[in-house]
């Protein structure tokens, strides 16, 4: 591994390191689908927050294919490419009668976080 | 003691850990410590919310640019020279008369660095992260933003790899202002969604 020098900093900062992967992976869902977040409780890394688990939402956008963080965290490299969707959850679905009026949460969910509802 | 820190007290655990890591990385030949100075300098003086303000002001004055920004946030932001770490995949969401957007990261502190710089302390705090999703209107009220219940509040949890920038509404009474003047009205908080763009001075 090369030594990180001050000369390398501007290029690294400007380029970043996208987790988007150039892989041909078929989406499991499409915009408009109603989905339920899986009730998974891994002791390892995940990007599926507890407050979403088991809740039902609607896919509003397909962001494309990204590395799956739950797997990448274990393998140490971008792995397990899959589609990521913007999913809308109504406030009442998440918080019941305590929800704010006319509110919702948009969250980004991987194929492996959701099932058809 | 007259105050709660001794001037001869050892550094905090966090500072000690950072020093230990820097020493280890340097001794293993992975890091020239001057690179750390270059990174700190970058985010202290060159990358911050004035970048995002330029994006917003351009969108307010150029409808074609705004259309590209909402369609492909990363590409349109890069047109103004802003790209890179923690802005690799950007989504821009537009506030309107009917919709107000609020950005949070319930899992940690994800934030669009190229356009907003490093996140403020409150954005990383557990109370903001927890309450922004369950009581966004209450949080907004504490930031001085009172919204009618007719306005839908959309909270964007940047839990995965996308980073979000709010395009605030252009304030009334700004017709004829230049792009530079408009950028001066765009606050950091208005691009997180915890504030609105400022009204022009008298």
Short mmCIF file of C-alpha atoms in Angstrom, two decimals:
data_model
loop_
_atom_site.label_atom_id
_atom_site.label_comp_id
_atom_site.label_asym_id
_atom_site.label_seq_id
_atom_site.Cartn_x
_atom_site.Cartn_y
_atom_site.Cartn_z
CA UNK A 1 0.00 0.00 0.00
CA UNK A 2 1.51 3.39 -1.00
CA UNK A 3 2.17 6.08 1.60
CA UNK A 4 -0.55 8.72 1.70
CA UNK A 5 1.16 12.02 0.92
CA UNK A 6 -0.18 15.61 0.86
CA UNK A 7 0.14 15.60 -2.94
CA UNK A 8 -2.37 12.74 -3.17
CA UNK A 9 -5.02 14.44 -1.02
CA UNK A 10 -6.71 16.75 -3.57
CA UNK A 11 -7.17 13.95 -6.11
CA UNK A 12 -8.50 11.48 -3.55
CA UNK A 13 -10.91 14.04 -2.07
CA UNK A 14 -12.23 15.03 -5.51
CA UNK A 15 -12.63 11.46 -6.75
CA UNK A 16 -14.14 9.83 -3.67
CA UNK A 17 -15.01 6.15 -3.68
CA UNK A 18 -18.51 5.35 -4.87
CA UNK A 19 -20.11 2.10 -3.70
CA UNK A 20 -21.94 1.92 -7.04
CA UNK A 21 -20.97 -1.27 -8.90
CA UNK A 22 -20.85 -1.82 -12.63
CA UNK A 23 -22.59 -5.20 -12.49
CA UNK A 24 -25.47 -6.64 -14.47
CA UNK A 25 -27.94 -7.47 -11.72
CA UNK A 26 -31.66 -7.74 -12.36
CA UNK A 27 -33.84 -5.72 -9.97
CA UNK A 28 -36.19 -7.78 -7.81
CA UNK A 29 -38.67 -4.91 -7.52
CA UNK A 30 -39.97 -1.98 -9.56
CA UNK A 31 -41.27 1.52 -8.87
CA UNK A 32 -44.77 1.33 -7.40
CA UNK A 33 -44.27 -2.04 -5.69
CA UNK A 34 -45.38 -2.35 -2.09
CA UNK A 35 -42.69 -4.01 0.04
CA UNK A 36 -42.17 -5.08 3.64
CA UNK A 37 -38.79 -4.58 5.29
CA UNK A 38 -37.40 -7.85 6.63
CA UNK A 39 -37.25 -8.31 10.37
CA UNK A 40 -33.57 -9.17 10.42
CA UNK A 41 -31.45 -8.62 13.52
CA UNK A 42 -27.83 -9.31 12.58
CA UNK A 43 -25.14 -8.80 15.20
CA UNK A 44 -22.86 -7.67 12.34
CA UNK A 45 -23.01 -4.53 10.19
CA UNK A 46 -26.30 -3.55 8.56
CA UNK A 47 -27.86 -0.41 7.11
CA UNK A 48 -31.43 -1.45 7.84
CA UNK A 49 -32.52 0.63 10.85
CA UNK A 50 -34.68 -1.05 13.49
CA UNK A 51 -37.57 1.38 13.07
CA UNK A 52 -38.08 0.18 9.48
CA UNK A 53 -37.95 -3.58 10.15
CA UNK A 54 -41.30 -5.28 9.57
CA UNK A 55 -42.89 -2.10 8.15
CA UNK A 56 -44.55 -1.70 4.78
CA UNK A 57 -43.65 0.97 2.24
CA UNK A 58 -43.75 1.76 -1.46
CA UNK A 59 -40.85 1.91 -3.92
CA UNK A 60 -40.56 5.35 -5.51
CA UNK A 61 -37.20 5.11 -7.31
CA UNK A 62 -34.55 2.57 -8.32
CA UNK A 63 -31.09 4.06 -7.63
CA UNK A 64 -29.26 1.29 -9.50
CA UNK A 65 -26.72 -1.29 -8.34
CA UNK A 66 -24.53 -0.85 -5.25
CA UNK A 67 -22.31 -3.03 -3.10
CA UNK A 68 -24.26 -4.59 -0.22
CA UNK A 69 -22.77 -3.15 3.00
CA UNK A 70 -23.75 -6.11 5.19
CA UNK A 71 -21.56 -8.35 3.01
CA UNK A 72 -18.85 -5.78 2.18
CA UNK A 73 -18.25 -5.14 5.89
CA UNK A 74 -17.33 -8.82 6.31
CA UNK A 75 -15.37 -9.29 3.05
CA UNK A 76 -13.48 -6.00 3.25
CA UNK A 77 -14.20 -5.23 -0.41
CA UNK A 78 -17.23 -4.09 -2.43
CA UNK A 79 -19.31 -7.23 -2.83
CA UNK A 80 -22.74 -8.74 -3.36
CA UNK A 81 -24.00 -6.06 -5.83
CA UNK A 82 -27.75 -5.45 -5.79
CA UNK A 83 -30.35 -2.78 -6.50
CA UNK A 84 -31.06 -0.03 -4.00
CA UNK A 85 -34.48 1.60 -3.94
CA UNK A 86 -35.86 4.76 -2.43
CA UNK A 87 -38.80 3.50 -0.37
CA UNK A 88 -41.49 5.72 1.12
CA UNK A 89 -42.99 4.81 4.52
CA UNK A 90 -45.99 6.77 5.78
CA UNK A 91 -45.59 8.24 9.27
CA UNK A 92 -48.65 6.36 10.51
CA UNK A 93 -47.13 3.03 9.37
CA UNK A 94 -43.96 3.71 11.37
CA UNK A 95 -45.30 5.46 14.45
CA UNK A 96 -49.00 4.62 14.68
CA UNK A 97 -51.19 7.16 16.40
CA UNK A 98 -48.15 9.14 17.58
CA UNK A 99 -47.09 10.02 14.04
CA UNK A 100 -46.87 13.65 12.98
CA UNK A 101 -49.69 14.63 10.64
CA UNK A 102 -48.88 14.48 6.92
CA UNK A 103 -45.36 13.10 7.36
CA UNK A 104 -43.37 10.27 5.84
CA UNK A 105 -39.85 8.84 5.71
CA UNK A 106 -37.90 8.05 2.54
CA UNK A 107 -35.14 5.52 3.07
CA UNK A 108 -32.80 3.58 0.77
CA UNK A 109 -33.25 -0.19 0.90
CA UNK A 110 -31.31 -2.98 -0.79
CA UNK A 111 -32.99 -5.97 -2.45
CA UNK A 112 -31.90 -8.16 0.48
CA UNK A 113 -33.75 -5.92 2.98
CA UNK A 114 -37.22 -6.29 1.49
CA UNK A 115 -39.92 -8.79 0.52
CA UNK A 116 -43.09 -8.28 -1.53
CA UNK A 117 -45.96 -7.15 0.69
CA UNK B 1 -10.73 24.08 41.08
CA UNK B 2 -12.25 27.20 39.62
CA UNK B 3 -13.26 25.40 36.46
CA UNK B 4 -13.74 21.84 35.38
CA UNK B 5 -10.60 21.11 33.40
CA UNK B 6 -7.09 20.94 34.76
CA UNK B 7 -4.47 22.57 32.57
CA UNK B 8 -2.17 19.64 33.17
CA UNK B 9 -4.84 16.99 32.55
CA UNK B 10 -4.02 14.31 29.97
CA UNK B 11 -5.68 14.60 26.53
CA UNK B 12 -9.11 13.03 26.07
CA UNK B 13 -9.43 9.36 25.12
CA UNK B 14 -10.44 10.37 21.59
CA UNK B 15 -7.42 12.63 21.14
CA UNK B 16 -5.12 9.91 22.51
CA UNK B 17 -6.61 7.34 20.12
CA UNK B 18 -6.17 9.68 17.14
CA UNK B 19 -2.53 10.34 18.10
CA UNK B 20 -1.87 6.61 18.52
CA UNK B 21 -3.41 5.81 15.11
CA UNK B 22 -1.48 8.58 13.39
CA UNK B 23 1.78 7.37 14.97
CA UNK B 24 1.14 3.75 13.98
CA UNK B 25 0.18 4.62 10.40
CA UNK B 26 3.25 6.84 10.09
CA UNK B 27 5.63 4.23 11.52
CA UNK B 28 4.22 1.57 9.19
CA UNK B 29 4.90 3.87 6.24
CA UNK B 30 1.24 4.25 5.29
CA UNK B 31 0.93 7.95 6.10
CA UNK B 32 2.91 11.13 5.70
CA UNK B 33 1.55 13.23 8.63
CA UNK B 34 1.49 16.25 6.30
CA UNK B 35 -1.37 14.50 4.47
CA UNK B 36 -3.50 14.87 7.62
CA UNK B 37 -2.75 18.60 7.64
CA UNK B 38 -3.77 18.79 3.97
CA UNK B 39 -7.07 17.04 4.71
CA UNK B 40 -7.86 19.28 7.68
CA UNK B 41 -6.97 22.35 5.60
CA UNK B 42 -9.27 21.15 2.81
CA UNK B 43 -12.33 20.86 5.02
CA UNK B 44 -11.55 23.95 7.09
CA UNK B 45 -11.02 26.36 4.21
CA UNK B 46 -12.17 24.99 0.85
CA UNK B 47 -15.10 22.61 1.23
CA UNK B 48 -18.20 23.84 3.02
CA UNK B 49 -21.78 25.04 2.65
CA UNK B 50 -20.85 27.96 0.37
CA UNK B 51 -20.40 25.27 -2.31
CA UNK B 52 -23.97 24.07 -1.83
CA UNK B 53 -25.20 27.67 -1.84
CA UNK B 54 -23.73 28.11 -5.32
CA UNK B 55 -25.58 25.01 -6.51
CA UNK B 56 -28.87 26.32 -5.09
CA UNK B 57 -28.41 29.82 -6.52
CA UNK B 58 -27.67 28.36 -9.95
CA UNK B 59 -30.82 26.22 -9.76
CA UNK B 60 -32.88 29.30 -8.80
CA UNK B 61 -31.66 31.25 -11.83
CA UNK B 62 -31.33 28.55 -14.50
CA UNK B 63 -34.34 26.29 -15.02
CA UNK B 64 -32.42 23.92 -17.30
CA UNK B 65 -29.76 23.50 -14.61
CA UNK B 66 -32.45 22.90 -12.00
CA UNK B 67 -34.01 20.18 -14.16
CA UNK B 68 -30.60 18.47 -14.51
CA UNK B 69 -29.96 18.85 -10.77
CA UNK B 70 -33.19 17.10 -9.81
CA UNK B 71 -32.66 14.40 -12.46
CA UNK B 72 -28.95 13.70 -11.81
CA UNK B 73 -27.73 15.44 -8.68
CA UNK B 74 -24.17 14.10 -8.86
CA UNK B 75 -23.64 15.20 -12.47
CA UNK B 76 -25.18 18.65 -12.10
CA UNK B 77 -23.23 19.38 -8.89
CA UNK B 78 -20.02 18.28 -10.64
CA UNK B 79 -20.73 20.87 -13.37
CA UNK B 80 -19.90 23.50 -10.73
CA UNK B 81 -16.72 21.65 -9.73
CA UNK B 82 -17.96 19.90 -6.58
CA UNK B 83 -17.49 16.15 -6.31
CA UNK B 84 -15.84 13.42 -4.35
CA UNK B 85 -15.77 11.95 -0.87
CA UNK B 86 -19.26 11.59 0.64
CA UNK B 87 -20.84 13.13 -2.46
CA UNK B 88 -20.23 10.30 -4.90
CA UNK B 89 -23.95 9.61 -5.36
CA UNK B 90 -26.09 12.68 -4.74
CA UNK B 91 -29.85 13.17 -4.71
CA UNK B 92 -31.33 16.69 -4.61
CA UNK B 93 -34.87 17.08 -3.26
CA UNK B 94 -36.91 20.21 -3.88
CA UNK B 95 -38.98 22.12 -1.34
CA UNK B 96 -42.27 23.46 -2.73
CA UNK B 97 -45.44 25.07 -1.36
CA UNK B 98 -46.71 21.53 -0.70
CA UNK B 99 -43.62 19.58 0.38
CA UNK B 100 -40.85 20.27 2.90
CA UNK B 101 -37.81 17.97 2.95
CA UNK B 102 -35.61 17.23 5.96
CA UNK B 103 -32.38 15.21 5.84
CA UNK B 104 -31.09 12.98 8.61
CA UNK B 105 -28.92 9.91 9.12
CA UNK B 106 -30.44 7.76 11.84
CA UNK B 107 -27.59 5.23 11.77
CA UNK B 108 -24.62 7.60 12.06
CA UNK B 109 -23.76 10.95 10.47
CA UNK B 110 -23.85 10.59 6.66
CA UNK B 111 -23.79 14.03 5.08
CA UNK B 112 -22.96 15.48 1.63
CA UNK B 113 -19.40 16.75 2.18
CA UNK B 114 -18.60 18.32 -1.24
CA UNK B 115 -21.61 20.66 -1.01
CA UNK B 116 -22.02 21.15 2.77
CA UNK B 117 -18.63 20.31 4.29
CA UNK B 118 -18.45 18.34 7.52
CA UNK B 119 -21.67 17.86 9.51
CA UNK B 120 -22.52 20.10 12.46
CA UNK B 121 -22.36 18.47 15.92
CA UNK B 122 -26.15 18.46 16.33
CA UNK B 123 -26.62 16.52 13.07
CA UNK B 124 -24.49 13.72 14.59
CA UNK B 125 -26.25 13.79 17.97
CA UNK B 126 -28.51 10.91 19.05
CA UNK B 127 -31.46 13.24 19.86
CA UNK B 128 -31.52 14.75 16.33
CA UNK B 129 -31.11 11.35 14.68
CA UNK B 130 -33.90 9.79 16.75
CA UNK B 131 -36.36 12.66 16.77
CA UNK B 132 -35.97 13.75 13.13
CA UNK B 133 -37.84 10.66 11.96
CA UNK B 134 -40.47 10.32 14.71
CA UNK B 135 -41.22 14.02 15.32
CA UNK B 136 -39.94 16.05 12.36
CA UNK B 137 -42.42 18.86 12.93
CA UNK B 138 -41.30 19.20 16.55
CA UNK B 139 -37.64 19.29 15.50
CA UNK B 140 -38.39 21.87 12.81
CA UNK B 141 -40.26 24.01 15.33
CA UNK B 142 -37.18 24.03 17.58
CA UNK B 143 -35.18 25.25 14.58
CA UNK B 144 -37.76 28.03 14.12
CA UNK B 145 -39.54 26.48 11.15
CA UNK B 146 -43.31 26.27 11.69
CA UNK B 147 -45.08 24.38 8.91
CA UNK B 148 -48.80 24.15 8.20
CA UNK B 149 -50.21 20.60 8.38
CA UNK B 150 -51.12 21.09 4.71
CA UNK B 151 -47.40 20.86 3.94
CA UNK B 152 -46.17 17.27 3.67
CA UNK B 153 -42.97 16.67 5.64
CA UNK B 154 -40.62 14.20 3.94
CA UNK B 155 -37.73 12.96 6.05
CA UNK B 156 -34.81 11.50 4.08
CA UNK B 157 -32.80 8.93 6.05
CA UNK B 158 -29.39 8.67 4.34
CA UNK B 159 -28.89 5.16 5.72
CA UNK B 160 -27.27 3.70 2.59
CA UNK B 161 -24.90 5.16 -0.04
CA UNK B 162 -26.98 8.08 -1.35
CA UNK B 163 -26.38 11.57 0.05
CA UNK B 164 -29.11 14.22 0.10
CA UNK B 165 -29.18 17.97 -0.48
CA UNK B 166 -32.35 20.02 -0.04
CA UNK B 167 -33.13 22.64 -2.70
CA UNK B 168 -34.85 25.30 -0.58
CA UNK B 169 -37.56 27.57 -1.96
CA UNK B 170 -36.37 30.85 -3.43
CA UNK B 171 -37.46 33.63 -1.06
CA UNK B 172 -40.02 36.18 -2.19
CA UNK B 173 -38.72 39.60 -3.14
CA UNK B 174 -35.55 38.30 -4.77
CA UNK B 175 -36.54 38.96 -8.37
CA UNK B 176 -33.68 40.58 -10.22
CA UNK B 177 -31.02 39.52 -7.72
CA UNK B 178 -27.82 38.12 -9.18
CA UNK B 179 -26.71 34.53 -8.68
CA UNK B 180 -23.98 35.71 -6.27
CA UNK B 181 -26.47 37.77 -4.24
CA UNK B 182 -28.89 34.84 -4.10
CA UNK B 183 -26.13 32.48 -2.90
CA UNK B 184 -25.72 34.78 0.10
CA UNK B 185 -29.29 33.97 1.19
CA UNK B 186 -28.72 30.20 1.19
CA UNK B 187 -27.89 28.93 4.67
CA UNK B 188 -26.40 25.57 5.56
CA UNK B 189 -29.54 24.64 7.49
CA UNK B 190 -31.78 25.47 4.51
CA UNK B 191 -29.92 22.76 2.56
CA UNK B 192 -30.39 20.21 5.38
CA UNK B 193 -34.04 21.21 5.68
CA UNK B 194 -33.86 22.46 9.27
CA UNK B 195 -34.09 26.05 8.00
CA UNK B 196 -35.36 28.18 5.15
CA UNK B 197 -33.38 30.43 2.83
CA UNK B 198 -33.07 33.95 4.25
CA UNK B 199 -35.28 36.81 3.11
CA UNK B 200 -33.40 39.63 1.37
CA UNK B 201 -32.35 42.54 3.61
CA UNK B 202 -34.97 45.30 3.90
#
